[in-house]
mmCIF file of C-alpha atoms in Angstrom:
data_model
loop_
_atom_site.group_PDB
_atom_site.id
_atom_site.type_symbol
_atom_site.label_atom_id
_atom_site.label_comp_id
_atom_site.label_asym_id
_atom_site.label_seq_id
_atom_site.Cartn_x
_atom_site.Cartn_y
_atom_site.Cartn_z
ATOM 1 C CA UNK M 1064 0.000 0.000 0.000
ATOM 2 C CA UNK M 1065 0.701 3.379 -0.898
ATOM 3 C CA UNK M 1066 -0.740 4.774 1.919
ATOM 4 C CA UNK M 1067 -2.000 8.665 1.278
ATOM 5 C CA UNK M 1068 -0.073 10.465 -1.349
ATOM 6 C CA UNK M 1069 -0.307 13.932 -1.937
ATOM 7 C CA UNK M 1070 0.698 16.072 -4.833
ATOM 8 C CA UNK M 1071 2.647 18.232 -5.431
ATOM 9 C CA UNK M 1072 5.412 18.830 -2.622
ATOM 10 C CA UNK M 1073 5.986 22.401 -3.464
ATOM 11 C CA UNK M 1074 4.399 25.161 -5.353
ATOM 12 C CA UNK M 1075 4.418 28.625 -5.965
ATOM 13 C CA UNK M 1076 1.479 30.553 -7.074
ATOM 14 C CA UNK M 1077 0.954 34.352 -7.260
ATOM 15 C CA UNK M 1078 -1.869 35.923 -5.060
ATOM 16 C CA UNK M 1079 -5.387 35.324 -6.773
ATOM 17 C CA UNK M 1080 -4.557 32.085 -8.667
ATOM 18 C CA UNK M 1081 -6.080 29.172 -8.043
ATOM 19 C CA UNK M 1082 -5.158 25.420 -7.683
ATOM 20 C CA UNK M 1083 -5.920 22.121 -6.713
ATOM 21 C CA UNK M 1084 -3.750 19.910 -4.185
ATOM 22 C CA UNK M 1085 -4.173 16.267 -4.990
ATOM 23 C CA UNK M 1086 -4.751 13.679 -1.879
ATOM 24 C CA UNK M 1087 -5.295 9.913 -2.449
ATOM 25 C CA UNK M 1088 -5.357 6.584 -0.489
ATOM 26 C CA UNK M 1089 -5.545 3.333 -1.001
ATOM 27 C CA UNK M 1090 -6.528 2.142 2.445
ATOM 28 C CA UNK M 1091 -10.424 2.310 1.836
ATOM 29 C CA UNK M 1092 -10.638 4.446 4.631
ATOM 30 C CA UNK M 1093 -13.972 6.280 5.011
ATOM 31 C CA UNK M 1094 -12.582 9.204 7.025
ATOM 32 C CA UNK M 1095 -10.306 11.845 5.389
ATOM 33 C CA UNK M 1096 -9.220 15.375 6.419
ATOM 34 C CA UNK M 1097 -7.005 18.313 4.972
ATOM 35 C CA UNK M 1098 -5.128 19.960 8.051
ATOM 36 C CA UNK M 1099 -2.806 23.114 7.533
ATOM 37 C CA UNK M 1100 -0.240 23.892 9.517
ATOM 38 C CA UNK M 1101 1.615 27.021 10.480
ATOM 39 C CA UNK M 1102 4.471 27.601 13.173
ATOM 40 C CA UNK M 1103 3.108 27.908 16.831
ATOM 41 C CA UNK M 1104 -0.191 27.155 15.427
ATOM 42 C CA UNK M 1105 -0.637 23.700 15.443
ATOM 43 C CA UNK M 1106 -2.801 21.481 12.576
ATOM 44 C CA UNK M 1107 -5.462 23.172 11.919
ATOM 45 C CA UNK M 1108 -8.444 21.652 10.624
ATOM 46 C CA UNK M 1109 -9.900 22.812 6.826
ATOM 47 C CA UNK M 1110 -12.565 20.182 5.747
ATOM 48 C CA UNK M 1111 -13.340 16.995 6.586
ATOM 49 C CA UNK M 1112 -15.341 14.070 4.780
ATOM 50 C CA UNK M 1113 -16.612 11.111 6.438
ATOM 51 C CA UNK M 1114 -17.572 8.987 2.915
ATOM 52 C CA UNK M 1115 -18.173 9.764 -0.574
ATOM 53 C CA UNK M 1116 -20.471 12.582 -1.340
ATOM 54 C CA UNK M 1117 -20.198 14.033 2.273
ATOM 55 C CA UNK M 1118 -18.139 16.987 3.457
ATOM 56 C CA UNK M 1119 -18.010 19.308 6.400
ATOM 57 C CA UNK M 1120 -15.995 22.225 7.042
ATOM 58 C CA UNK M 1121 -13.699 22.906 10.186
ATOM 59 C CA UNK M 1122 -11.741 25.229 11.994
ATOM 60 C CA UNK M 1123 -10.657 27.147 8.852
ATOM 61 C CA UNK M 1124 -12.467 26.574 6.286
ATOM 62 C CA UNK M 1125 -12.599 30.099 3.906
ATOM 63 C CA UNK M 1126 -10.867 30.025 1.209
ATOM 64 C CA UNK M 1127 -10.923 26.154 0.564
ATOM 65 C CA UNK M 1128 -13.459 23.812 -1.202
ATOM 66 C CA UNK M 1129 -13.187 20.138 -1.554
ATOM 67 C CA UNK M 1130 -14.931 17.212 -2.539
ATOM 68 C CA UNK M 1131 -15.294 13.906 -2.449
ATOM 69 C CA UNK M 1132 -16.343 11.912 -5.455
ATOM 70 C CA UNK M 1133 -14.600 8.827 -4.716
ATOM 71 C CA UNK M 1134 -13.499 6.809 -1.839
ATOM 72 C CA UNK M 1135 -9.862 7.128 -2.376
ATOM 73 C CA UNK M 1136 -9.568 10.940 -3.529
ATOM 74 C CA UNK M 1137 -10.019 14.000 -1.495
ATOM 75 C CA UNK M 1138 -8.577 16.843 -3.370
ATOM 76 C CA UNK M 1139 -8.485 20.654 -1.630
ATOM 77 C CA UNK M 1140 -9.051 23.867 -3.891
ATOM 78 C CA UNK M 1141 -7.903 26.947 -3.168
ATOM 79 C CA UNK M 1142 -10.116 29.361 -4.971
ATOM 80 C CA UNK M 1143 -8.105 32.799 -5.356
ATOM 81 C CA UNK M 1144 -4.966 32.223 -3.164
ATOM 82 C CA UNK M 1145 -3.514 34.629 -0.711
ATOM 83 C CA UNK M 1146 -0.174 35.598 0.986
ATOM 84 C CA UNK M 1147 -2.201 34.121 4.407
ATOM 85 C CA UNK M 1148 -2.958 30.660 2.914
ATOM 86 C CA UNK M 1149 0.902 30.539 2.231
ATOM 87 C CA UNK M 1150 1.510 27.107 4.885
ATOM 88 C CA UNK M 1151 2.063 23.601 4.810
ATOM 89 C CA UNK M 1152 -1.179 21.167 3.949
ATOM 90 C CA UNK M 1153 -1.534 17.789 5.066
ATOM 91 C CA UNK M 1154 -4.228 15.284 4.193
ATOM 92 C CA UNK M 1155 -4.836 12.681 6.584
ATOM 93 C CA UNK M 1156 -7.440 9.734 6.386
ATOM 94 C CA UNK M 1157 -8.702 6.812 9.026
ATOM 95 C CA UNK M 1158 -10.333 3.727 9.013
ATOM 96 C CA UNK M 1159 -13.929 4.321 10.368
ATOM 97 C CA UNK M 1160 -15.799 6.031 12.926
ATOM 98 C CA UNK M 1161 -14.153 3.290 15.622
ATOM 99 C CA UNK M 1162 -10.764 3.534 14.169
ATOM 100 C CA UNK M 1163 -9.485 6.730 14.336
ATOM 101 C CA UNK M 1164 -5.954 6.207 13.996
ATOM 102 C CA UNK M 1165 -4.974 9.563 11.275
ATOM 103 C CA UNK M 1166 -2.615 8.790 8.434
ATOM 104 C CA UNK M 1167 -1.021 11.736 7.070
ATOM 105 C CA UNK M 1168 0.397 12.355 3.204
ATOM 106 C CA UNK M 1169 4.045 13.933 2.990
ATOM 107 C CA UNK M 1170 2.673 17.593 3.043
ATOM 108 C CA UNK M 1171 2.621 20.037 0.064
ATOM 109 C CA UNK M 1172 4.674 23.724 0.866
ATOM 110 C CA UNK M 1173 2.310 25.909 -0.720
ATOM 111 C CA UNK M 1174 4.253 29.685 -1.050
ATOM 112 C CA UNK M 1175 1.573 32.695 -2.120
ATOM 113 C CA UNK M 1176 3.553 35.797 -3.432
ATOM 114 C CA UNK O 696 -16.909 23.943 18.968
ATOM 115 C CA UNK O 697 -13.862 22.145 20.788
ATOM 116 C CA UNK O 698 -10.698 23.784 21.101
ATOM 117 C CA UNK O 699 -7.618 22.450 22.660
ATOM 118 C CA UNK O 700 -4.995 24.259 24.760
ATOM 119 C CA UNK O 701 -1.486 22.893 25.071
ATOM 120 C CA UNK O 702 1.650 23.739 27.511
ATOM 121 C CA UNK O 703 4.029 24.651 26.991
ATOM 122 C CA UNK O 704 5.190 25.662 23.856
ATOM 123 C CA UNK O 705 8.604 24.193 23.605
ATOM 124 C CA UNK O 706 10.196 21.923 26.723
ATOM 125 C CA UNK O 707 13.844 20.875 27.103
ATOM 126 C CA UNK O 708 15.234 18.261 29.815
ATOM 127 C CA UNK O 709 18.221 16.047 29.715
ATOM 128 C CA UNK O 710 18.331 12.282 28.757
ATOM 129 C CA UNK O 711 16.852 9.987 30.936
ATOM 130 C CA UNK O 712 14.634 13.060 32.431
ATOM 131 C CA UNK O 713 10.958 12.521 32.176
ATOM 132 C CA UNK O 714 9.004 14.809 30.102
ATOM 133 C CA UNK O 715 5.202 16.244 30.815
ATOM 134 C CA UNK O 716 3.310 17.672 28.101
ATOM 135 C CA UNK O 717 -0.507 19.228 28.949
ATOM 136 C CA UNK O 718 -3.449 19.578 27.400
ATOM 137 C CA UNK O 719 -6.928 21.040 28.206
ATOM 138 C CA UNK O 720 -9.821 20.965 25.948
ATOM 139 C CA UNK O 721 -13.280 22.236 26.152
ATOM 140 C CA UNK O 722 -16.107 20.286 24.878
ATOM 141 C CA UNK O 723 -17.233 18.176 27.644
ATOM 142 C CA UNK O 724 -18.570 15.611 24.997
ATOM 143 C CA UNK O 725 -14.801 14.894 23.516
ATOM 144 C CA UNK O 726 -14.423 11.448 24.285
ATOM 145 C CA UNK O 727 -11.372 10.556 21.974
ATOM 146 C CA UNK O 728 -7.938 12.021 22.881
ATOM 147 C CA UNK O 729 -4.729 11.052 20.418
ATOM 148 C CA UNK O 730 -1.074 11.899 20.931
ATOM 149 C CA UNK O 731 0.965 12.781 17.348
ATOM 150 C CA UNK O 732 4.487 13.114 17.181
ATOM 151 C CA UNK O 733 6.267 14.739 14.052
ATOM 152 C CA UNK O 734 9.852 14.622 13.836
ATOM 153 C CA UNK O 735 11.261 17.562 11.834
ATOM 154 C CA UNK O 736 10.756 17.567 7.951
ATOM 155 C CA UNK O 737 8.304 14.752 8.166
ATOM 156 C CA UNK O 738 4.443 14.012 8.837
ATOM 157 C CA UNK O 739 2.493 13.513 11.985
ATOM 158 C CA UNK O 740 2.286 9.944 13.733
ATOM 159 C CA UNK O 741 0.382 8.584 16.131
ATOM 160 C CA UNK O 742 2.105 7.309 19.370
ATOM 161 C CA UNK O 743 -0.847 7.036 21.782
ATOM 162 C CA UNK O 744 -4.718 7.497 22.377
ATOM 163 C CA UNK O 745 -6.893 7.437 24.979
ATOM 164 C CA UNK O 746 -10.767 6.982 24.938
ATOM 165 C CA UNK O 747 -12.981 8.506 28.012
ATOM 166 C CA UNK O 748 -13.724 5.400 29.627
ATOM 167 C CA UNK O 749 -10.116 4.869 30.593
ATOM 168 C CA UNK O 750 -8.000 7.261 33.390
ATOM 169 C CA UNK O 751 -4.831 6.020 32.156
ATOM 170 C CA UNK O 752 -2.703 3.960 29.369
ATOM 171 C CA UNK O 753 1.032 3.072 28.932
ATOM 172 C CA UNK O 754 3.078 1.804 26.406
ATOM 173 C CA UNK O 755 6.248 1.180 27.256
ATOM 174 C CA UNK O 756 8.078 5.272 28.290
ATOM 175 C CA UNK O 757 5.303 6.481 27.274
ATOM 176 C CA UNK O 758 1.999 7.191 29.142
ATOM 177 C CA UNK O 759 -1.274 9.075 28.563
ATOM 178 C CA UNK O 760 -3.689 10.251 31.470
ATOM 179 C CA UNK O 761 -7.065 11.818 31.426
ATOM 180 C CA UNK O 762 -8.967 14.168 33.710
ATOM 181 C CA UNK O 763 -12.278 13.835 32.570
ATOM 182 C CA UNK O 764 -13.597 16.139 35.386
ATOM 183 C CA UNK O 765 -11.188 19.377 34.838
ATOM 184 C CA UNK O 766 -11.056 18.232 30.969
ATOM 185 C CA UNK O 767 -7.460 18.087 30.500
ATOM 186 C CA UNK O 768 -4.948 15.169 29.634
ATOM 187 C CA UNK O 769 -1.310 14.742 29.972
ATOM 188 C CA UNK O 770 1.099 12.903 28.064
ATOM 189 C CA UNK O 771 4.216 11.475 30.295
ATOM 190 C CA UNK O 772 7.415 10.572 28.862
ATOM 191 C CA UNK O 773 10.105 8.428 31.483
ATOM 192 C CA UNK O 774 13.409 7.995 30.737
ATOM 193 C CA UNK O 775 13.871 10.535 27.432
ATOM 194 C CA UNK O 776 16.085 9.467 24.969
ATOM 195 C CA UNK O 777 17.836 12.123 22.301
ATOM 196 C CA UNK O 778 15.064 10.468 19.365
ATOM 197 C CA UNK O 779 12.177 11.646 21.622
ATOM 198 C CA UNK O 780 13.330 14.924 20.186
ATOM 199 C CA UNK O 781 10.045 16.218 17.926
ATOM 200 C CA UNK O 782 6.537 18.229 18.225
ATOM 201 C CA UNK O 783 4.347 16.529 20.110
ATOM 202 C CA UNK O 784 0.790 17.623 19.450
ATOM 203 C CA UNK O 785 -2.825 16.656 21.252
ATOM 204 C CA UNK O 786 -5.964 16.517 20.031
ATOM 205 C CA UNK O 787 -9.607 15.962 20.966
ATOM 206 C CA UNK O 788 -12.596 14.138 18.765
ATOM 207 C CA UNK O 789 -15.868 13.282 20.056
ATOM 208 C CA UNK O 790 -16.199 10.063 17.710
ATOM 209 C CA UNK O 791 -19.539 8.967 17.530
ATOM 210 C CA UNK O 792 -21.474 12.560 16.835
ATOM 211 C CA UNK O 793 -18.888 14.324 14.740
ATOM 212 C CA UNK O 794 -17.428 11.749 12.226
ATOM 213 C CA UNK O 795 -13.595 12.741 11.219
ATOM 214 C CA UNK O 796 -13.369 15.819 13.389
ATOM 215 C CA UNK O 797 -10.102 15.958 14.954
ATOM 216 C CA UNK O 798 -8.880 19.073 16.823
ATOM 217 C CA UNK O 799 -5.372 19.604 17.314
ATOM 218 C CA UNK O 800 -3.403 21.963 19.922
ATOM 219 C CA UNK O 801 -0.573 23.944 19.037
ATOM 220 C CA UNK O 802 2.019 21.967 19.560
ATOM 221 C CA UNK O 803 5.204 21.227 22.079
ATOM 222 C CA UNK O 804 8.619 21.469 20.735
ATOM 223 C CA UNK O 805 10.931 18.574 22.813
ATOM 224 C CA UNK O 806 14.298 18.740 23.250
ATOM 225 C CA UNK O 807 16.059 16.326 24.461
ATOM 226 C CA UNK O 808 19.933 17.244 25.350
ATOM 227 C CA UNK O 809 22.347 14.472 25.491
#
């Protein structure tokens, strides 16, 4: 197993372009999360999903849209980046509602100039 | 919503010290409470969890207890080692009612000095 996989690792975008960071698993875990996280700030939570078609939003969730089509994908659009959403993002899924063991992708280092 | 306080910020002690890490949250409901450590450059793991029917849980030098009362929970390290150098971060879930919901604190920066 691949685990989750995020793409890319880096990128650089210019303030008011948009984007989409890629998460996948192969797991078949129902839960899955995108977390952001900034120095002395903690993981901070964006979205959440707890199966296909469902999504809920969480601690910080402006700026950011997500859906979840599939199982295995959970991708996170930023709509018209800014300088603030400049941070690392981490995807995370687990098991089930029991199971609630959260594992993370690699990260993406998202820079906004 | 929940939120989770953690203390202190960063924490340095000398191998073989034990190490305390705190955390308060406050949604009386929570009734899941994980331990992450990240090690620098990589992702977030899980080293321990507690649920709210249990005061207490080991695993070998480490140790988890809960105060379900004054809602805070502590995570003990004995005998620190230099590769218990990381972040250590808390969080709080209440499982059943709020799916994937996972609230993190901010973090505790361990040092461990040879």
């Amino acid at each position: 197993n691949a685990g989750v996989t995020q793409t890319p690792k880096f990128q650089v975008l210019k303030t008011g372009q948009s984007m989409t960071l890629q998460c996948a698993q192969d797991m078949n875990h129902e839960y899955m999360s995108w977390y952001r996280q900034d120095p002395g700030m903690g993981l901070r939570l964006i979205h959440y999903s707890v199966g296909a078609g469902i999504t809920d939003q969480g601690e910080v969730p402006n700026g950011y849209n997500v859906s979840r089509s599939t199982t295995e994908d959970f991708p996170l659009r930023l709509l018209s980046a800014a300088p603030s959403q400049t941070s690392v993002y981490f995807c995370a899924s687990s098991r089930d509602r029991d199971r609630r063991e959260q594992y993370f992708g690699p990260g993406t280092r998202l820079t906004v100039t | 919503g929940e939120n989770v306080e953690q203390h202190p910020s960063t924490l340095s002690v000398q191998e073989g010290d034990s190490a305390v890490i705190k955390c308060t949250y406050s949604d009386s409901a929570s009734n899941y409470f994980p331990w992450y450590k990240q090690e620098l450059g990589k992702r977030p793991q899980l080293i321990i969890d507690i649920r709210s029917n249990v005061g207490e849980k080991k695993d070998q030098r480490i140790a988890v207890t809960l105060n379900k009362t004054a809602k805070h929970f502590s995570l003990h390290i004995t005998e620190t080692q230099p590769e218990d150098s990381a972040v250590y971060f808390c969080a709080a879930s209440l499982i059943y009612n709020q799916g994937g919901k996972l609230i993190f604190g901010q973090g505790t920066e361990l040092s461990v000095k040879p």
